[in-house]
mmCIF file of C-alpha atoms in Angstrom:
data_model
loop_
_atom_site.group_PDB
_atom_site.id
_atom_site.type_symbol
_atom_site.label_atom_id
_atom_site.label_comp_id
_atom_site.label_asym_id
_atom_site.label_seq_id
_atom_site.Cartn_x
_atom_site.Cartn_y
_atom_site.Cartn_z
ATOM 1 C CA GLU A 1 0.021 0.032 -0.070
ATOM 2 C CA ASP A 2 1.338 3.462 -1.000
ATOM 3 C CA GLN A 3 1.959 5.782 1.893
ATOM 4 C CA VAL A 4 2.873 9.472 2.014
ATOM 5 C CA THR A 5 3.751 11.479 5.180
ATOM 6 C CA GLN A 6 4.277 15.372 5.175
ATOM 7 C CA SER A 7 5.981 17.277 7.841
ATOM 8 C CA PRO A 8 5.850 19.613 9.546
ATOM 9 C CA GLU A 9 1.885 19.833 9.896
ATOM 10 C CA ALA A 10 2.116 23.558 10.134
ATOM 11 C CA LEU A 11 4.788 26.198 9.443
ATOM 12 C CA ARG A 12 4.780 29.893 10.441
ATOM 13 C CA LEU A 13 7.361 32.054 8.496
ATOM 14 C CA GLN A 14 8.167 35.646 8.512
ATOM 15 C CA GLU A 15 8.196 37.235 4.972
ATOM 16 C CA GLY A 16 11.569 36.613 3.482
ATOM 17 C CA GLU A 17 12.400 33.656 5.678
ATOM 18 C CA SER A 18 13.181 30.580 3.478
ATOM 19 C CA SER A 19 12.230 27.193 4.624
ATOM 20 C CA SER A 20 11.487 23.543 3.289
ATOM 21 C CA LEU A 21 8.642 21.184 3.469
ATOM 22 C CA ASN A 22 9.112 17.385 3.584
ATOM 23 C CA CYS A 23 7.216 14.602 1.911
ATOM 24 C CA SER A 24 8.350 11.102 2.641
ATOM 25 C CA TYR A 25 6.741 8.343 0.665
ATOM 26 C CA THR A 26 6.755 4.521 0.120
ATOM 27 C CA VAL A 27 5.297 3.316 -3.105
ATOM 28 C CA SER A 28 5.760 0.274 -5.405
ATOM 29 C CA GLY A 29 7.043 1.700 -8.645
ATOM 30 C CA LEU A 30 6.911 5.384 -8.536
ATOM 31 C CA ARG A 31 5.135 6.778 -11.566
ATOM 32 C CA GLY A 32 5.119 10.241 -10.268
ATOM 33 C CA LEU A 33 5.188 12.576 -7.317
ATOM 34 C CA PHE A 34 2.942 15.541 -7.398
ATOM 35 C CA TRP A 35 2.745 18.799 -5.342
ATOM 36 C CA TYR A 36 -0.527 20.809 -4.919
ATOM 37 C CA ARG A 37 -1.406 24.020 -3.289
ATOM 38 C CA GLN A 38 -4.624 24.388 -1.597
ATOM 39 C CA ASP A 39 -6.076 27.699 -0.523
ATOM 40 C CA PRO A 40 -8.909 27.849 2.115
ATOM 41 C CA GLY A 41 -12.386 26.818 0.691
ATOM 42 C CA LYS A 42 -10.920 25.899 -2.502
ATOM 43 C CA GLY A 43 -9.714 22.668 -4.349
ATOM 44 C CA PRO A 44 -6.123 21.770 -4.683
ATOM 45 C CA GLU A 45 -4.230 23.338 -7.540
ATOM 46 C CA PHE A 46 -1.502 21.518 -9.309
ATOM 47 C CA LEU A 47 2.165 22.820 -8.977
ATOM 48 C CA PHE A 48 4.633 20.175 -10.065
ATOM 49 C CA THR A 49 5.052 16.509 -11.050
ATOM 50 C CA LEU A 50 8.410 14.804 -10.543
ATOM 51 C CA TYR A 51 9.296 11.449 -11.928
ATOM 52 C CA SER A 52 12.831 10.273 -11.036
ATOM 53 C CA ALA A 53 15.372 10.817 -8.271
ATOM 54 C CA GLY A 54 17.404 13.729 -8.947
ATOM 55 C CA GLU A 55 14.809 15.647 -10.756
ATOM 56 C CA GLU A 56 14.093 19.419 -9.698
ATOM 57 C CA LYS A 57 11.450 21.766 -10.926
ATOM 58 C CA GLU A 58 10.830 25.485 -10.046
ATOM 59 C CA LYS A 59 8.059 28.064 -10.173
ATOM 60 C CA GLU A 60 8.512 31.454 -8.924
ATOM 61 C CA ARG A 61 9.607 31.065 -5.302
ATOM 62 C CA LEU A 62 8.931 27.384 -5.127
ATOM 63 C CA LYS A 63 11.376 24.590 -6.050
ATOM 64 C CA ALA A 64 10.570 20.876 -5.806
ATOM 65 C CA THR A 65 13.155 17.985 -5.490
ATOM 66 C CA LEU A 66 13.012 14.288 -5.304
ATOM 67 C CA THR A 67 14.978 11.453 -3.935
ATOM 68 C CA LYS A 68 14.265 7.797 -3.792
ATOM 69 C CA LYS A 69 12.512 8.186 -0.425
ATOM 70 C CA GLU A 70 11.445 11.821 -0.215
ATOM 71 C CA SER A 71 10.431 14.980 -1.807
ATOM 72 C CA PHE A 72 11.184 18.583 -0.473
ATOM 73 C CA LEU A 73 9.339 21.864 -1.363
ATOM 74 C CA HIS A 74 11.633 24.573 -0.879
ATOM 75 C CA ILE A 75 10.059 28.143 -0.536
ATOM 76 C CA THR A 76 12.549 30.862 -1.079
ATOM 77 C CA ALA A 77 12.043 34.393 0.338
ATOM 78 C CA PRO A 78 8.214 33.711 0.768
ATOM 79 C CA LYS A 79 5.622 36.453 0.506
ATOM 80 C CA PRO A 80 2.319 36.385 2.369
ATOM 81 C CA GLU A 81 0.501 35.252 -0.826
ATOM 82 C CA ASP A 82 2.358 31.876 -0.626
ATOM 83 C CA SER A 83 0.250 31.240 2.660
ATOM 84 C CA ALA A 84 -1.617 28.002 1.693
ATOM 85 C CA THR A 85 -1.598 24.257 2.572
ATOM 86 C CA TYR A 86 0.725 22.179 0.282
ATOM 87 C CA LEU A 87 -0.221 18.765 -0.480
ATOM 88 C CA CYS A 88 2.081 15.763 -1.834
ATOM 89 C CA ALA A 89 0.816 13.007 -3.368
ATOM 90 C CA VAL A 90 2.228 9.744 -5.292
ATOM 91 C CA ARG A 91 1.161 7.423 -8.009
ATOM 92 C CA GLY A 92 2.344 3.973 -8.047
ATOM 93 C CA ALA A 93 2.608 1.305 -10.653
ATOM 94 C CA ALA A 94 -0.171 -0.813 -9.246
ATOM 95 C CA GLY A 95 -2.973 1.751 -9.284
ATOM 96 C CA ASN A 96 -4.850 4.371 -11.352
ATOM 97 C CA LYS A 97 -4.923 6.951 -8.463
ATOM 98 C CA LEU A 98 -3.058 9.312 -6.328
ATOM 99 C CA THR A 99 -2.229 8.538 -2.593
ATOM 100 C CA PHE A 100 -2.100 12.102 -0.820
ATOM 101 C CA GLY A 101 -0.241 12.940 2.424
ATOM 102 C CA GLY A 102 -1.832 15.074 5.176
ATOM 103 C CA GLY A 103 -0.301 18.353 3.892
ATOM 104 C CA THR A 104 1.608 21.187 5.524
ATOM 105 C CA ARG A 105 -0.081 24.438 6.391
ATOM 106 C CA VAL A 106 2.017 27.317 5.713
ATOM 107 C CA LEU A 107 1.470 30.778 7.137
ATOM 108 C CA VAL A 108 3.729 33.673 5.883
ATOM 109 C CA LYS A 109 3.501 36.958 8.021
ATOM 110 C CA PRO A 110 4.362 40.277 6.633
ATOM 111 C CA ASN B 1 -13.103 28.391 -18.472
ATOM 112 C CA ALA B 2 -15.264 26.612 -15.864
ATOM 113 C CA GLY B 3 -12.979 23.506 -15.564
ATOM 114 C CA VAL B 4 -14.594 21.223 -12.909
ATOM 115 C CA THR B 5 -17.871 22.380 -11.488
ATOM 116 C CA GLN B 6 -19.427 20.874 -8.121
ATOM 117 C CA THR B 7 -22.819 21.444 -6.861
ATOM 118 C CA PRO B 8 -24.056 22.109 -4.184
ATOM 119 C CA LYS B 9 -21.248 24.034 -2.275
ATOM 120 C CA PHE B 10 -22.866 23.340 1.151
ATOM 121 C CA GLN B 11 -25.300 20.860 2.319
ATOM 122 C CA VAL B 12 -26.634 19.829 5.700
ATOM 123 C CA LEU B 13 -28.419 16.475 5.974
ATOM 124 C CA LYS B 14 -30.164 14.467 8.779
ATOM 125 C CA THR B 15 -29.106 10.950 9.591
ATOM 126 C CA GLY B 16 -30.577 8.634 6.964
ATOM 127 C CA GLN B 17 -31.409 11.164 4.381
ATOM 128 C CA SER B 18 -30.064 10.758 0.756
ATOM 129 C CA MET B 19 -28.468 13.116 -1.623
ATOM 130 C CA THR B 20 -26.347 13.194 -4.811
ATOM 131 C CA LEU B 21 -23.429 15.272 -5.354
ATOM 132 C CA GLN B 22 -23.083 16.609 -9.009
ATOM 133 C CA CYS B 23 -19.979 17.076 -10.847
ATOM 134 C CA ALA B 24 -19.199 18.224 -14.414
ATOM 135 C CA GLN B 25 -16.074 19.036 -16.264
ATOM 136 C CA ASP B 26 -15.786 20.702 -19.522
ATOM 137 C CA MET B 27 -12.054 19.886 -20.479
ATOM 138 C CA ASN B 28 -13.001 16.744 -22.427
ATOM 139 C CA HIS B 29 -11.237 14.559 -19.838
ATOM 140 C CA ASN B 30 -11.479 10.779 -19.702
ATOM 141 C CA SER B 31 -10.808 10.178 -15.964
ATOM 142 C CA MET B 32 -12.935 11.460 -12.956
ATOM 143 C CA TYR B 33 -12.541 11.110 -9.338
ATOM 144 C CA TRP B 34 -14.366 11.599 -6.077
ATOM 145 C CA TYR B 35 -12.278 12.534 -2.954
ATOM 146 C CA ARG B 36 -13.185 13.375 0.586
ATOM 147 C CA GLN B 37 -10.850 15.543 2.737
ATOM 148 C CA ASP B 38 -11.079 15.414 6.545
ATOM 149 C CA PRO B 39 -8.682 17.186 9.077
ATOM 150 C CA GLY B 40 -5.540 15.422 9.548
ATOM 151 C CA MET B 41 -6.353 12.638 7.071
ATOM 152 C CA GLY B 42 -5.603 14.285 3.748
ATOM 153 C CA LEU B 43 -7.486 13.398 0.570
ATOM 154 C CA ARG B 44 -8.878 9.888 0.389
ATOM 155 C CA LEU B 45 -10.151 8.378 -2.870
ATOM 156 C CA ILE B 46 -13.914 7.253 -2.744
ATOM 157 C CA TYR B 47 -14.504 6.064 -6.295
ATOM 158 C CA TYR B 48 -13.045 6.867 -9.665
ATOM 159 C CA SER B 49 -13.981 6.516 -13.423
ATOM 160 C CA ALA B 50 -11.045 5.889 -15.741
ATOM 161 C CA SER B 51 -13.197 6.362 -18.712
ATOM 162 C CA GLU B 52 -16.910 6.819 -19.770
ATOM 163 C CA GLY B 53 -18.866 3.721 -18.888
ATOM 164 C CA THR B 54 -16.482 2.446 -16.018
ATOM 165 C CA THR B 55 -16.175 3.058 -12.290
ATOM 166 C CA ASP B 56 -13.996 1.508 -9.619
ATOM 167 C CA LYS B 57 -13.702 1.615 -5.857
ATOM 168 C CA GLY B 58 -11.302 3.592 -4.182
ATOM 169 C CA GLU B 59 -9.957 3.581 -0.577
ATOM 170 C CA VAL B 60 -13.131 4.504 1.134
ATOM 171 C CA PRO B 61 -16.204 3.390 -0.825
ATOM 172 C CA ASN B 62 -18.472 2.120 1.752
ATOM 173 C CA GLY B 63 -21.810 4.027 1.977
ATOM 174 C CA TYR B 64 -21.412 5.545 -1.359
ATOM 175 C CA ASN B 65 -22.398 4.995 -4.977
ATOM 176 C CA VAL B 66 -21.397 6.777 -8.242
ATOM 177 C CA SER B 67 -22.633 7.097 -11.811
ATOM 178 C CA ARG B 68 -20.492 8.200 -14.751
ATOM 179 C CA LEU B 69 -23.299 9.572 -16.698
ATOM 180 C CA ASN B 70 -21.452 10.636 -19.819
ATOM 181 C CA LYS B 71 -17.901 11.797 -20.329
ATOM 182 C CA ARG B 72 -18.518 15.186 -18.703
ATOM 183 C CA GLU B 73 -20.463 14.082 -15.668
ATOM 184 C CA PHE B 74 -19.765 12.136 -12.549
ATOM 185 C CA SER B 75 -22.233 11.961 -9.653
ATOM 186 C CA LEU B 76 -21.664 10.776 -5.948
ATOM 187 C CA ARG B 77 -24.630 9.377 -4.110
ATOM 188 C CA LEU B 78 -25.087 8.914 -0.354
ATOM 189 C CA GLU B 79 -28.041 6.493 0.032
ATOM 190 C CA SER B 80 -28.527 6.795 3.609
ATOM 191 C CA ALA B 81 -26.141 9.624 5.270
ATOM 192 C CA ALA B 82 -24.345 8.956 8.591
ATOM 193 C CA PRO B 83 -22.411 11.473 10.720
ATOM 194 C CA SER B 84 -19.225 9.702 9.682
ATOM 195 C CA GLN B 85 -19.765 11.154 6.183
ATOM 196 C CA THR B 86 -19.514 14.681 7.398
ATOM 197 C CA SER B 87 -16.613 15.868 5.246
ATOM 198 C CA VAL B 88 -15.569 18.177 2.318
ATOM 199 C CA TYR B 89 -16.038 16.295 -0.904
ATOM 200 C CA PHE B 90 -13.901 17.001 -3.966
ATOM 201 C CA CYS B 91 -14.450 15.977 -7.560
ATOM 202 C CA ALA B 92 -11.519 15.896 -9.929
ATOM 203 C CA SER B 93 -10.670 15.138 -13.519
ATOM 204 C CA ALA B 94 -7.666 14.203 -15.633
ATOM 205 C CA GLU B 95 -6.909 13.602 -19.173
ATOM 206 C CA GLY B 96 -5.823 9.953 -18.567
ATOM 207 C CA GLY B 97 -2.733 8.070 -18.604
ATOM 208 C CA VAL B 98 -0.031 7.000 -16.202
ATOM 209 C CA ASN B 99 1.257 10.302 -15.146
ATOM 210 C CA GLU B 100 -1.881 12.484 -15.235
ATOM 211 C CA LYS B 101 -2.321 15.465 -13.132
ATOM 212 C CA LEU B 102 -5.726 16.238 -11.486
ATOM 213 C CA PHE B 103 -7.741 19.384 -11.659
ATOM 214 C CA PHE B 104 -10.133 19.773 -8.958
ATOM 215 C CA GLY B 105 -13.417 21.429 -8.229
ATOM 216 C CA SER B 106 -13.920 23.724 -5.427
ATOM 217 C CA GLY B 107 -15.718 21.269 -3.197
ATOM 218 C CA THR B 108 -18.724 20.573 -1.308
ATOM 219 C CA GLN B 109 -19.046 20.898 2.405
ATOM 220 C CA LEU B 110 -21.493 18.428 3.860
ATOM 221 C CA SER B 111 -22.775 17.988 7.390
ATOM 222 C CA VAL B 112 -24.762 15.070 8.476
ATOM 223 C CA LEU B 113 -26.477 15.768 11.812
#
């Protein structure tokens, strides 16, 4: 059974204070690791897909990296508008579905 | 550019009542999904439809039924609502394929008293 664990559960940052979110996973035959952003009262919004260890992707102040056991979402010099819950999910070889972690709630204070 | 549309946005039911959550997508996607989101438990898959005419159980299917009415629409039915089904429900769609990314609706907040 695929499993995803995200840490920390919550993160409070000052504007400009860089930090990283962790996503640890176990999966049989990784077909993709996905990061989503979710704002309060809305559905998750796709950010990145990573497919193999060593891969990195960037979008504005966000950078996602992947190893064989975990992924990191680095937030560089965050702004208040980066406040959201960030979700990690994996797709394994066995199934036609994503398995999600519990998410990390990020609050960036001005 | 509607994307994935869910109705209703909010619903309160009494234990034992039934209701259907509606979902429609206008992106010509093959796959559609129903998830529920509970605090501290992340998103859990209820049912999915890989293509028109097919449906499969996900992680937590008990107490739910689905219908893939056509390529655009995928509905979720609660036959006899229970307090344990209080949750936020999300519909999602994807083009299809192994590495597909999901597009989510804005959710339905359901309370069962």
